[in-house]
PDB file of C-alpha atoms and ligand atoms in Angstrom:
ATOM      1  CA  MET O  17      16.932  37.977 124.658  1.00  0.00           C
ATOM      2  CA  THR O  18      19.106  40.997 125.590  1.00  0.00           C
ATOM      3  CA  PRO O  19      17.856  42.915 128.642  1.00  0.00           C
ATOM      4  CA  VAL O  20      16.753  46.444 127.750  1.00  0.00           C
ATOM      5  CA  THR O  21      17.576  47.744 131.264  1.00  0.00           C
ATOM      6  CA  PRO O  22      19.378  45.915 134.069  1.00  0.00           C
ATOM      7  CA  SER O  23      16.666  46.510 136.641  1.00  0.00           C
ATOM      8  CA  VAL O  24      12.972  47.506 136.610  1.00  0.00           C
ATOM      9  CA  THR O  25      10.722  48.461 139.539  1.00  0.00           C
ATOM     10  CA  VAL O  26       6.932  48.292 139.356  1.00  0.00           C
ATOM     11  CA  ARG O  27       4.539  49.652 141.977  1.00  0.00           C
ATOM     12  CA  VAL O  28       1.278  47.720 142.426  1.00  0.00           C
ATOM     13  CA  PRO O  29      -1.769  48.625 144.535  1.00  0.00           C
ATOM     14  CA  ALA O  30      -3.823  46.538 146.956  1.00  0.00           C
ATOM     15  CA  LYS O  31      -7.567  46.179 146.374  1.00  0.00           C
ATOM     16  CA  VAL O  32     -10.683  46.351 148.458  1.00  0.00           C
ATOM     17  CA  ASN O  33     -13.865  44.575 147.370  1.00  0.00           C
ATOM     18  CA  LEU O  34     -16.876  46.863 147.320  1.00  0.00           C
ATOM     19  CA  ARG O  35     -19.225  44.043 146.398  1.00  0.00           C
ATOM     20  CA  LEU O  36     -18.305  40.377 146.396  1.00  0.00           C
ATOM     21  CA  ALA O  37     -21.325  38.338 145.320  1.00  0.00           C
ATOM     22  CA  VAL O  38     -20.475  34.633 145.253  1.00  0.00           C
ATOM     23  CA  GLY O  39     -22.494  31.999 143.379  1.00  0.00           C
ATOM     24  CA  PRO O  40     -22.446  28.265 143.998  1.00  0.00           C
ATOM     25  CA  ALA O  41     -19.255  26.225 143.492  1.00  0.00           C
ATOM     26  CA  GLN O  42     -18.749  25.072 139.888  1.00  0.00           C
ATOM     27  CA  ALA O  43     -17.489  21.646 138.784  1.00  0.00           C
ATOM     28  CA  ASP O  44     -13.865  22.920 138.934  1.00  0.00           C
ATOM     29  CA  GLY O  45     -14.314  24.128 142.537  1.00  0.00           C
ATOM     30  CA  TYR O  46     -14.238  27.813 141.576  1.00  0.00           C
ATOM     31  CA  HIS O  47     -17.205  30.103 142.180  1.00  0.00           C
ATOM     32  CA  GLU O  48     -18.924  32.424 139.763  1.00  0.00           C
ATOM     33  CA  LEU O  49     -18.498  35.981 141.039  1.00  0.00           C
ATOM     34  CA  VAL O  50     -19.710  39.519 140.643  1.00  0.00           C
ATOM     35  CA  ASN O  51     -16.695  41.154 142.196  1.00  0.00           C
ATOM     36  CA  VAL O  52     -16.430  44.951 142.346  1.00  0.00           C
ATOM     37  CA  PHE O  53     -12.817  45.921 143.022  1.00  0.00           C
ATOM     38  CA  GLN O  54     -11.291  49.253 143.924  1.00  0.00           C
ATOM     39  CA  ALA O  55      -7.502  49.738 143.840  1.00  0.00           C
ATOM     40  CA  VAL O  56      -6.248  51.628 146.910  1.00  0.00           C
ATOM     41  CA  SER O  57      -3.065  53.546 147.740  1.00  0.00           C
ATOM     42  CA  LEU O  58      -1.326  50.771 149.659  1.00  0.00           C
ATOM     43  CA  TYR O  59       1.440  49.398 147.464  1.00  0.00           C
ATOM     44  CA  ASP O  60       3.935  46.608 147.042  1.00  0.00           C
ATOM     45  CA  GLU O  61       7.013  47.269 144.899  1.00  0.00           C
ATOM     46  CA  VAL O  62       8.424  44.562 142.686  1.00  0.00           C
ATOM     47  CA  THR O  63      11.984  44.979 141.392  1.00  0.00           C
ATOM     48  CA  VAL O  64      13.351  42.552 138.820  1.00  0.00           C
ATOM     49  CA  THR O  65      17.041  42.393 137.951  1.00  0.00           C
ATOM     50  CA  ALA O  66      18.711  40.362 135.216  1.00  0.00           C
ATOM     51  CA  ALA O  67      19.974  37.113 136.711  1.00  0.00           C
ATOM     52  CA  ARG O  68      23.557  36.480 137.767  1.00  0.00           C
ATOM     53  CA  PRO O  69      25.655  34.208 135.503  1.00  0.00           C
ATOM     54  CA  GLY O  70      24.801  30.569 136.191  1.00  0.00           C
ATOM     55  CA  GLN O  71      21.381  31.332 137.724  1.00  0.00           C
ATOM     56  CA  ARG O  72      18.693  29.207 136.072  1.00  0.00           C
ATOM     57  CA  LEU O  73      15.438  30.119 137.772  1.00  0.00           C
ATOM     58  CA  ALA O  74      13.556  33.097 139.107  1.00  0.00           C
ATOM     59  CA  ALA O  75      14.763  33.836 142.662  1.00  0.00           C
ATOM     60  CA  VAL O  76      12.703  35.823 145.183  1.00  0.00           C
ATOM     61  CA  THR O  77      13.857  37.995 148.097  1.00  0.00           C
ATOM     62  CA  LEU O  78      11.680  40.029 150.419  1.00  0.00           C
ATOM     63  CA  ASP O  79      11.593  43.071 152.566  1.00  0.00           C
ATOM     64  CA  GLY O  80       8.596  44.363 154.445  1.00  0.00           C
ATOM     65  CA  ALA O  81       8.085  48.033 155.191  1.00  0.00           C
ATOM     66  CA  ASN O  82       6.868  47.025 158.602  1.00  0.00           C
ATOM     67  CA  GLY O  83       9.254  44.084 158.961  1.00  0.00           C
ATOM     68  CA  GLU O  84       6.395  41.871 160.127  1.00  0.00           C
ATOM     69  CA  GLY O  85       3.955  39.308 158.866  1.00  0.00           C
ATOM     70  CA  LEU O  86       6.129  38.099 156.005  1.00  0.00           C
ATOM     71  CA  SER O  87       6.725  34.587 157.308  1.00  0.00           C
ATOM     72  CA  GLY O  88       3.971  33.065 155.144  1.00  0.00           C
ATOM     73  CA  VAL O  89       5.556  34.256 151.880  1.00  0.00           C
ATOM     74  CA  PRO O  90       7.437  31.494 150.022  1.00  0.00           C
ATOM     75  CA  LEU O  91      10.854  32.370 148.582  1.00  0.00           C
ATOM     76  CA  ASP O  92      10.970  29.541 146.072  1.00  0.00           C
ATOM     77  CA  ARG O  93       9.309  28.919 142.709  1.00  0.00           C
ATOM     78  CA  THR O  94       5.889  28.592 144.364  1.00  0.00           C
ATOM     79  CA  ASN O  95       5.876  32.356 145.028  1.00  0.00           C
ATOM     80  CA  LEU O  96       3.260  33.814 142.680  1.00  0.00           C
ATOM     81  CA  ALA O  97       5.768  36.454 141.457  1.00  0.00           C
ATOM     82  CA  ALA O  98       8.256  33.714 140.449  1.00  0.00           C
ATOM     83  CA  ARG O  99       5.432  31.833 138.742  1.00  0.00           C
ATOM     84  CA  ALA O 100       4.523  35.030 136.884  1.00  0.00           C
ATOM     85  CA  ALA O 101       8.114  35.397 135.588  1.00  0.00           C
ATOM     86  CA  GLU O 102       8.123  31.760 134.446  1.00  0.00           C
ATOM     87  CA  CYS O 103       4.694  32.111 132.846  1.00  0.00           C
ATOM     88  CA  LEU O 104       5.821  35.168 130.831  1.00  0.00           C
ATOM     89  CA  ALA O 105       9.098  33.444 129.888  1.00  0.00           C
ATOM     90  CA  ARG O 106       7.168  30.420 128.577  1.00  0.00           C
ATOM     91  CA  ALA O 107       4.809  32.640 126.592  1.00  0.00           C
ATOM     92  CA  THR O 108       7.574  34.742 125.004  1.00  0.00           C
ATOM     93  CA  GLY O 109      10.632  32.492 124.827  1.00  0.00           C
ATOM     94  CA  ALA O 110      12.560  34.751 127.245  1.00  0.00           C
ATOM     95  CA  ASP O 111      14.954  33.322 129.832  1.00  0.00           C
ATOM     96  CA  ALA O 112      13.104  33.082 133.163  1.00  0.00           C
ATOM     97  CA  ALA O 113      16.255  33.465 135.277  1.00  0.00           C
ATOM     98  CA  VAL O 114      15.697  36.741 137.093  1.00  0.00           C
ATOM     99  CA  ASP O 115      16.068  38.151 140.614  1.00  0.00           C
ATOM    100  CA  ILE O 116      12.757  39.386 142.039  1.00  0.00           C
ATOM    101  CA  ARG O 117      12.772  41.639 145.085  1.00  0.00           C
ATOM    102  CA  LEU O 118       9.404  42.194 146.777  1.00  0.00           C
ATOM    103  CA  SER O 119       8.997  45.232 149.039  1.00  0.00           C
ATOM    104  CA  LYS O 120       5.808  44.402 150.841  1.00  0.00           C
ATOM    105  CA  ASN O 121       3.317  46.800 152.396  1.00  0.00           C
ATOM    106  CA  ILE O 122       0.156  44.891 151.486  1.00  0.00           C
ATOM    107  CA  PRO O 123      -0.758  42.461 154.274  1.00  0.00           C
ATOM    108  CA  VAL O 124       0.068  38.816 153.573  1.00  0.00           C
ATOM    109  CA  ALA O 125      -3.042  36.574 153.232  1.00  0.00           C
ATOM    110  CA  GLY O 126      -5.062  39.632 154.248  1.00  0.00           C
ATOM    111  CA  GLY O 127      -7.858  39.700 151.656  1.00  0.00           C
ATOM    112  CA  MET O 128      -6.258  42.649 149.827  1.00  0.00           C
ATOM    113  CA  ALA O 129      -4.703  40.657 146.956  1.00  0.00           C
ATOM    114  CA  GLY O 130      -1.082  41.152 148.007  1.00  0.00           C
ATOM    115  CA  GLY O 131       0.114  37.949 146.302  1.00  0.00           C
ATOM    116  CA  SER O 132      -1.855  38.845 143.174  1.00  0.00           C
ATOM    117  CA  ALA O 133      -0.302  42.339 143.213  1.00  0.00           C
ATOM    118  CA  ASP O 134       3.179  40.799 143.319  1.00  0.00           C
ATOM    119  CA  ALA O 135       2.326  38.523 140.388  1.00  0.00           C
ATOM    120  CA  ALA O 136       0.988  41.455 138.350  1.00  0.00           C
ATOM    121  CA  GLY O 137       4.088  43.488 139.264  1.00  0.00           C
ATOM    122  CA  ALA O 138       6.433  40.670 138.223  1.00  0.00           C
ATOM    123  CA  LEU O 139       4.607  40.246 134.891  1.00  0.00           C
ATOM    124  CA  LEU O 140       4.865  43.938 134.027  1.00  0.00           C
ATOM    125  CA  ALA O 141       8.427  44.295 135.367  1.00  0.00           C
ATOM    126  CA  CYS O 142       9.719  41.253 133.446  1.00  0.00           C
ATOM    127  CA  ASP O 143       7.864  42.346 130.292  1.00  0.00           C
ATOM    128  CA  THR O 144       9.726  45.674 130.565  1.00  0.00           C
ATOM    129  CA  LEU O 145      13.120  44.196 131.570  1.00  0.00           C
ATOM    130  CA  TRP O 146      13.067  41.605 128.807  1.00  0.00           C
ATOM    131  CA  GLY O 147      11.647  44.017 126.220  1.00  0.00           C
ATOM    132  CA  THR O 148       8.954  41.470 125.337  1.00  0.00           C
ATOM    133  CA  GLY O 149       6.339  44.257 125.083  1.00  0.00           C
ATOM    134  CA  LEU O 150       3.195  42.119 125.230  1.00  0.00           C
ATOM    135  CA  PRO O 151      -0.079  43.914 124.440  1.00  0.00           C
ATOM    136  CA  GLU O 152      -2.207  44.655 127.520  1.00  0.00           C
ATOM    137  CA  ALA O 153      -4.824  42.044 126.579  1.00  0.00           C
ATOM    138  CA  GLU O 154      -2.160  39.332 126.382  1.00  0.00           C
ATOM    139  CA  LEU O 155      -0.621  40.324 129.758  1.00  0.00           C
ATOM    140  CA  SER O 156      -4.121  40.231 131.231  1.00  0.00           C
ATOM    141  CA  ARG O 157      -4.703  36.725 129.822  1.00  0.00           C
ATOM    142  CA  LEU O 158      -1.470  35.470 131.412  1.00  0.00           C
ATOM    143  CA  ALA O 159      -2.457  37.257 134.637  1.00  0.00           C
ATOM    144  CA  ALA O 160      -5.761  35.331 134.739  1.00  0.00           C
ATOM    145  CA  GLU O 161      -3.836  32.033 134.486  1.00  0.00           C
ATOM    146  CA  LEU O 162      -1.944  32.994 137.638  1.00  0.00           C
ATOM    147  CA  GLY O 163      -4.961  33.918 139.781  1.00  0.00           C
ATOM    148  CA  SER O 164      -8.445  35.400 139.605  1.00  0.00           C
ATOM    149  CA  ASP O 165      -7.397  38.767 141.122  1.00  0.00           C
ATOM    150  CA  VAL O 166      -4.175  39.259 139.123  1.00  0.00           C
ATOM    151  CA  PRO O 167      -5.761  40.960 136.054  1.00  0.00           C
ATOM    152  CA  PHE O 168      -7.309  43.621 138.299  1.00  0.00           C
ATOM    153  CA  ALA O 169      -3.946  44.401 139.906  1.00  0.00           C
ATOM    154  CA  LEU O 170      -2.688  45.248 136.383  1.00  0.00           C
ATOM    155  CA  LEU O 171      -5.748  47.346 135.530  1.00  0.00           C
ATOM    156  CA  GLY O 172      -6.468  49.222 138.798  1.00  0.00           C
ATOM    157  CA  GLY O 173      -9.140  51.911 139.179  1.00  0.00           C
ATOM    158  CA  THR O 174     -12.612  50.584 139.965  1.00  0.00           C
ATOM    159  CA  ALA O 175     -13.920  47.632 137.985  1.00  0.00           C
ATOM    160  CA  VAL O 176     -16.325  44.731 138.126  1.00  0.00           C
ATOM    161  CA  GLY O 177     -14.954  41.230 137.599  1.00  0.00           C
ATOM    162  CA  THR O 178     -17.218  38.395 136.445  1.00  0.00           C
ATOM    163  CA  GLY O 179     -16.498  34.730 135.762  1.00  0.00           C
ATOM    164  CA  ARG O 180     -13.933  33.863 138.425  1.00  0.00           C
ATOM    165  CA  GLY O 181     -13.476  37.605 138.868  1.00  0.00           C
ATOM    166  CA  GLU O 182     -10.941  37.870 136.048  1.00  0.00           C
ATOM    167  CA  ARG O 183     -13.234  39.217 133.281  1.00  0.00           C
ATOM    168  CA  LEU O 184     -13.036  42.931 133.965  1.00  0.00           C
ATOM    169  CA  THR O 185     -15.218  45.868 133.026  1.00  0.00           C
ATOM    170  CA  PRO O 186     -14.101  49.291 134.322  1.00  0.00           C
ATOM    171  CA  LEU O 187     -16.742  51.218 136.295  1.00  0.00           C
ATOM    172  CA  THR O 188     -17.256  54.971 136.299  1.00  0.00           C
ATOM    173  CA  CYS O 189     -16.133  56.344 139.643  1.00  0.00           C
ATOM    174  CA  GLN O 190     -16.056  60.005 140.614  1.00  0.00           C
ATOM    175  CA  GLY O 191     -13.951  61.572 143.334  1.00  0.00           C
ATOM    176  CA  VAL O 192     -11.825  59.936 146.010  1.00  0.00           C
ATOM    177  CA  PHE O 193     -12.912  57.492 148.694  1.00  0.00           C
ATOM    178  CA  HIS O 194     -11.030  57.344 152.014  1.00  0.00           C
ATOM    179  CA  TRP O 195     -10.503  54.008 153.717  1.00  0.00           C
ATOM    180  CA  VAL O 196      -9.175  52.711 157.011  1.00  0.00           C
ATOM    181  CA  PHE O 197      -7.953  49.134 157.004  1.00  0.00           C
ATOM    182  CA  ALA O 198      -7.742  47.149 160.231  1.00  0.00           C
ATOM    183  CA  LEU O 199      -5.017  44.547 159.799  1.00  0.00           C
ATOM    184  CA  ALA O 200      -4.842  41.273 161.712  1.00  0.00           C
ATOM    185  CA  ASP O 201      -1.720  39.493 162.990  1.00  0.00           C
ATOM    186  CA  ALA O 202      -2.435  36.266 161.116  1.00  0.00           C
ATOM    187  CA  GLY O 203      -3.898  35.736 157.643  1.00  0.00           C
ATOM    188  CA  LEU O 204      -6.826  33.596 156.475  1.00  0.00           C
ATOM    189  CA  SER O 205      -6.651  31.027 153.674  1.00  0.00           C
ATOM    190  CA  THR O 206      -8.822  32.151 150.756  1.00  0.00           C
ATOM    191  CA  ALA O 207      -9.567  28.533 149.809  1.00  0.00           C
ATOM    192  CA  GLU O 208     -10.675  27.763 153.380  1.00  0.00           C
ATOM    193  CA  VAL O 209     -12.969  30.805 153.460  1.00  0.00           C
ATOM    194  CA  TYR O 210     -14.593  29.645 150.190  1.00  0.00           C
ATOM    195  CA  ARG O 211     -14.983  26.085 151.576  1.00  0.00           C
ATOM    196  CA  THR O 212     -16.671  27.511 154.675  1.00  0.00           C
ATOM    197  CA  TYR O 213     -18.937  29.590 152.410  1.00  0.00           C
ATOM    198  CA  ASP O 214     -19.987  26.377 150.618  1.00  0.00           C
ATOM    199  CA  ARG O 215     -20.899  24.810 153.969  1.00  0.00           C
ATOM    200  CA  LEU O 216     -22.859  27.874 155.120  1.00  0.00           C
ATOM    201  CA  ARG O 217     -24.552  28.575 151.753  1.00  0.00           C
ATOM    202  CA  PRO O 218     -25.051  25.277 149.878  1.00  0.00           C
ATOM    203  CA  ASP O 219     -28.001  26.959 148.116  1.00  0.00           C
ATOM    204  CA  ALA O 220     -26.182  30.178 147.052  1.00  0.00           C
ATOM    205  CA  PRO O 221     -28.054  31.923 144.194  1.00  0.00           C
ATOM    206  CA  PRO O 222     -26.236  33.140 141.047  1.00  0.00           C
ATOM    207  CA  PRO O 223     -24.341  36.373 141.816  1.00  0.00           C
ATOM    208  CA  LYS O 224     -25.901  39.668 140.681  1.00  0.00           C
ATOM    209  CA  PRO O 225     -24.624  43.240 140.222  1.00  0.00           C
ATOM    210  CA  ASP O 226     -26.050  46.028 142.425  1.00  0.00           C
ATOM    211  CA  PRO O 227     -27.239  49.130 140.515  1.00  0.00           C
ATOM    212  CA  ASP O 228     -27.270  51.197 143.768  1.00  0.00           C
ATOM    213  CA  LEU O 229     -23.551  50.542 144.257  1.00  0.00           C
ATOM    214  CA  GLU O 230     -22.736  51.496 140.667  1.00  0.00           C
ATOM    215  CA  ARG O 231     -24.801  54.702 140.984  1.00  0.00           C
ATOM    216  CA  ALA O 232     -23.018  55.609 144.228  1.00  0.00           C
ATOM    217  CA  LEU O 233     -19.634  55.189 142.511  1.00  0.00           C
ATOM    218  CA  ALA O 234     -20.679  57.201 139.454  1.00  0.00           C
ATOM    219  CA  ARG O 235     -21.879  60.062 141.698  1.00  0.00           C
ATOM    220  CA  GLY O 236     -18.927  59.889 144.097  1.00  0.00           C
ATOM    221  CA  ASP O 237     -21.480  59.483 146.913  1.00  0.00           C
ATOM    222  CA  ALA O 238     -19.570  58.023 149.885  1.00  0.00           C
ATOM    223  CA  GLU O 239     -22.657  57.663 152.115  1.00  0.00           C
ATOM    224  CA  ALA O 240     -24.548  55.669 149.468  1.00  0.00           C
ATOM    225  CA  LEU O 241     -21.433  53.608 148.758  1.00  0.00           C
ATOM    226  CA  GLY O 242     -21.094  52.845 152.484  1.00  0.00           C
ATOM    227  CA  ARG O 243     -24.675  51.535 152.526  1.00  0.00           C
ATOM    228  CA  ALA O 244     -24.131  49.425 149.405  1.00  0.00           C
ATOM    229  CA  LEU O 245     -20.916  47.639 150.499  1.00  0.00           C
ATOM    230  CA  ALA O 246     -21.561  43.870 150.552  1.00  0.00           C
ATOM    231  CA  ASN O 247     -19.433  40.765 150.843  1.00  0.00           C
ATOM    232  CA  ASP O 248     -20.764  37.197 150.718  1.00  0.00           C
ATOM    233  CA  LEU O 249     -17.436  35.978 152.123  1.00  0.00           C
ATOM    234  CA  GLN O 250     -17.956  37.996 155.322  1.00  0.00           C
ATOM    235  CA  PRO O 251     -20.072  35.349 157.156  1.00  0.00           C
ATOM    236  CA  PRO O 252     -17.530  32.549 156.516  1.00  0.00           C
ATOM    237  CA  ALA O 253     -14.614  34.858 157.451  1.00  0.00           C
ATOM    238  CA  LEU O 254     -16.437  35.728 160.707  1.00  0.00           C
ATOM    239  CA  ALA O 255     -17.137  32.039 161.333  1.00  0.00           C
ATOM    240  CA  LEU O 256     -13.400  31.346 161.070  1.00  0.00           C
ATOM    241  CA  ARG O 257     -12.272  34.484 162.979  1.00  0.00           C
ATOM    242  CA  ARG O 258     -14.952  35.471 165.524  1.00  0.00           C
ATOM    243  CA  GLU O 259     -13.118  38.557 166.804  1.00  0.00           C
ATOM    244  CA  LEU O 260     -13.622  40.294 163.443  1.00  0.00           C
ATOM    245  CA  ALA O 261     -17.232  41.000 164.520  1.00  0.00           C
ATOM    246  CA  ASP O 262     -15.813  43.253 167.301  1.00  0.00           C
ATOM    247  CA  THR O 263     -13.464  44.939 164.845  1.00  0.00           C
ATOM    248  CA  LEU O 264     -16.382  45.733 162.508  1.00  0.00           C
ATOM    249  CA  SER O 265     -18.581  47.094 165.290  1.00  0.00           C
ATOM    250  CA  ALA O 266     -15.733  49.259 166.686  1.00  0.00           C
ATOM    251  CA  GLY O 267     -15.430  50.923 163.263  1.00  0.00           C
ATOM    252  CA  ARG O 268     -19.208  51.292 162.893  1.00  0.00           C
ATOM    253  CA  ASN O 269     -19.422  52.878 166.351  1.00  0.00           C
ATOM    254  CA  ALA O 270     -16.765  55.365 165.242  1.00  0.00           C
ATOM    255  CA  GLY O 271     -19.165  56.491 162.505  1.00  0.00           C
ATOM    256  CA  ALA O 272     -17.702  54.630 159.527  1.00  0.00           C
ATOM    257  CA  LEU O 273     -20.007  55.022 156.496  1.00  0.00           C
ATOM    258  CA  GLY O 274     -19.512  51.331 155.773  1.00  0.00           C
ATOM    259  CA  ALA O 275     -17.714  48.471 157.519  1.00  0.00           C
ATOM    260  CA  ILE O 276     -16.866  45.253 155.749  1.00  0.00           C
ATOM    261  CA  VAL O 277     -14.438  42.346 155.684  1.00  0.00           C
ATOM    262  CA  SER O 278     -12.134  42.884 152.683  1.00  0.00           C
ATOM    263  CA  GLY O 279     -12.365  39.933 150.267  1.00  0.00           C
ATOM    264  CA  SER O 280     -11.693  36.694 152.137  1.00  0.00           C
ATOM    265  CA  GLY O 281     -10.344  38.653 155.134  1.00  0.00           C
ATOM    266  CA  PRO O 282      -9.157  38.976 157.794  1.00  0.00           C
ATOM    267  CA  THR O 283      -8.496  42.658 156.946  1.00  0.00           C
ATOM    268  CA  CYS O 284     -11.550  44.830 157.715  1.00  0.00           C
ATOM    269  CA  ALA O 285     -12.246  47.916 155.592  1.00  0.00           C
ATOM    270  CA  PHE O 286     -13.987  51.065 156.848  1.00  0.00           C
ATOM    271  CA  LEU O 287     -15.209  53.796 154.545  1.00  0.00           C
ATOM    272  CA  ALA O 288     -14.687  57.293 155.963  1.00  0.00           C
ATOM    273  CA  ALA O 289     -16.319  60.606 155.040  1.00  0.00           C
ATOM    274  CA  ASP O 290     -12.938  62.343 154.565  1.00  0.00           C
ATOM    275  CA  GLU O 291      -9.301  62.137 155.625  1.00  0.00           C
ATOM    276  CA  ALA O 292      -9.886  63.602 159.118  1.00  0.00           C
ATOM    277  CA  HIS O 293     -12.559  60.952 159.662  1.00  0.00           C
ATOM    278  CA  THR O 294     -10.053  58.184 158.845  1.00  0.00           C
ATOM    279  CA  ARG O 295      -7.913  59.373 161.776  1.00  0.00           C
ATOM    280  CA  ARG O 296     -10.896  59.233 164.160  1.00  0.00           C
ATOM    281  CA  ILE O 297     -11.856  55.735 163.004  1.00  0.00           C
ATOM    282  CA  ALA O 298      -8.253  54.512 163.287  1.00  0.00           C
ATOM    283  CA  ALA O 299      -7.943  55.994 166.808  1.00  0.00           C
ATOM    284  CA  ALA O 300     -11.195  54.293 167.884  1.00  0.00           C
ATOM    285  CA  LEU O 301      -9.970  50.936 166.545  1.00  0.00           C
ATOM    286  CA  ARG O 302      -6.660  51.353 168.391  1.00  0.00           C
ATOM    287  CA  ASP O 303      -8.374  52.431 171.648  1.00  0.00           C
ATOM    288  CA  ARG O 304     -10.628  49.409 171.474  1.00  0.00           C
ATOM    289  CA  GLY O 305      -7.617  47.130 170.777  1.00  0.00           C
ATOM    290  CA  ALA O 306      -9.758  45.930 167.871  1.00  0.00           C
ATOM    291  CA  CYS O 307      -6.917  44.976 165.502  1.00  0.00           C
ATOM    292  CA  ALA O 308      -3.124  44.578 165.225  1.00  0.00           C
ATOM    293  CA  ARG O 309      -2.670  47.885 163.360  1.00  0.00           C
ATOM    294  CA  THR O 310      -4.441  50.257 161.008  1.00  0.00           C
ATOM    295  CA  VAL O 311      -3.516  51.861 157.712  1.00  0.00           C
ATOM    296  CA  HIS O 312      -5.205  54.651 155.820  1.00  0.00           C
ATOM    297  CA  ALA O 313      -5.486  54.587 152.032  1.00  0.00           C
ATOM    298  CA  TYR O 314      -7.592  56.186 149.334  1.00  0.00           C
ATOM    299  CA  GLY O 315      -8.998  54.920 146.093  1.00  0.00           C
ATOM    300  CA  PRO O 316      -9.307  54.539 143.239  1.00  0.00           C
ATOM    301  CA  VAL O 317      -5.652  54.552 142.102  1.00  0.00           C
ATOM    302  CA  PRO O 318      -4.127  53.217 138.852  1.00  0.00           C
ATOM    303  CA  GLY O 319      -2.986  49.605 138.522  1.00  0.00           C
ATOM    304  CA  ALA O 320       0.605  48.346 138.192  1.00  0.00           C
ATOM    305  CA  GLN O 321       3.004  51.085 137.014  1.00  0.00           C
ATOM    306  CA  VAL O 322       6.661  51.014 136.015  1.00  0.00           C
ATOM    307  CA  LEU O 323       8.686  53.347 138.271  1.00  0.00           C
ATOM    308  CA  SER O 324      12.152  52.984 136.767  1.00  0.00           C
TER     309      SER O 324
HETATM  310  O1  C5P M 427      -7.726  32.377 141.675  1.00  0.00           O
HETATM  311  P1  C5P M 427      -6.958  32.286 142.952  1.00  0.00           P
HETATM  312  O2  C5P M 427      -5.831  31.285 142.872  1.00  0.00           O
HETATM  313  O3  C5P M 427      -6.512  33.596 143.489  1.00  0.00           O
HETATM  314  O4  C5P M 427      -7.982  31.719 144.024  1.00  0.00           O
HETATM  315  C1  C5P M 427      -7.575  31.313 145.304  1.00  0.00           C
HETATM  316  C2  C5P M 427      -8.613  30.355 145.845  1.00  0.00           C
HETATM  317  O5  C5P M 427      -9.860  31.035 146.022  1.00  0.00           O
HETATM  318  C3  C5P M 427      -8.935  29.203 144.890  1.00  0.00           C
HETATM  319  O6  C5P M 427      -8.097  28.101 145.141  1.00  0.00           O
HETATM  320  C4  C5P M 427     -10.379  28.879 145.226  1.00  0.00           C
HETATM  321  O7  C5P M 427     -10.426  28.059 146.372  1.00  0.00           O
HETATM  322  C5  C5P M 427     -10.938  30.211 145.637  1.00  0.00           C
HETATM  323  N1  C5P M 427     -11.700  30.892 144.547  1.00  0.00           N
HETATM  324  C6  C5P M 427     -12.956  30.399 144.199  1.00  0.00           C
HETATM  325  N2  C5P M 427     -13.672  31.018 143.204  1.00  0.00           N
HETATM  326  C7  C5P M 427     -13.182  32.129 142.589  1.00  0.00           C
HETATM  327  C8  C5P M 427     -11.923  32.648 142.936  1.00  0.00           C
HETATM  328  C9  C5P M 427     -11.198  32.000 143.927  1.00  0.00           C
HETATM  329  O8  C5P M 427     -13.419  29.399 144.756  1.00  0.00           O
HETATM  330  N3  C5P M 427     -13.904  32.712 141.643  1.00  0.00           N
END
């Protein structure tokens, strides 16, 4: 297939989980979820370029805006972005040989779906580069094959995911919510956090939505949203990384409206009243030495978008 443009860049947001209700493990090892996502203004950029002559596979290169924490990212075909390119090529008959450059801002293995964002970005970028033009529903189906959080990275906004978290329904959300994220030096394995959850909660009930949370979003009520934040993966993340309890209490003491481990962690998310409040929370976290670094972001923002 002839490339439509030689190079395409897609910008993809991170997510924070506003509610992550986790049911018992199913026969396939996955858990049934009620997973409320919000896309936030912390982005990776994925640039795909038509392959050089003789190149046969998708090749991945990296740069990190902060030049740190990228050591856990594979550069071979196991990278989720390379797998996304191959998955789209298989589905459309395109040639999977493509150069993929990842500019990473989203923490690696941080519970903010950075790998899923890169996969969503690669899907959309390759779809544009190759001119395959798949309908949104079909891209979303391929995204779900790559990982439970990948469809949301395409969609963005605020949405609830059921099933494994991949069956999405957008939620009404008014206004802007301001977040501080406390990033850790080392990531946590999502699979290990789920295994620890199974040990701690062998009797987990089926996951349920929370009407209070949905009302808070619909009204743009940050205080009510702060009260409604909930994450069943927080106890196992704290069991694996005890110091996160100090991080959470440092943010709470700084007046955060809500303090929660993001997804499977170790990133902690703090909901602020406004932008000035984010600076006070971040300063308190730094003064306490409660995390490696902080970033401020707001949500909701749109999902993956083509920049060029
Ligand atoms: O779907 P994804 O590959 O992103 O999931 C990463 C890991 O998280 C899985 O290998 C599984 O251990 C766990 N997981 C789960 N139940 C879900 C989603 C993810 O157990 N609904």
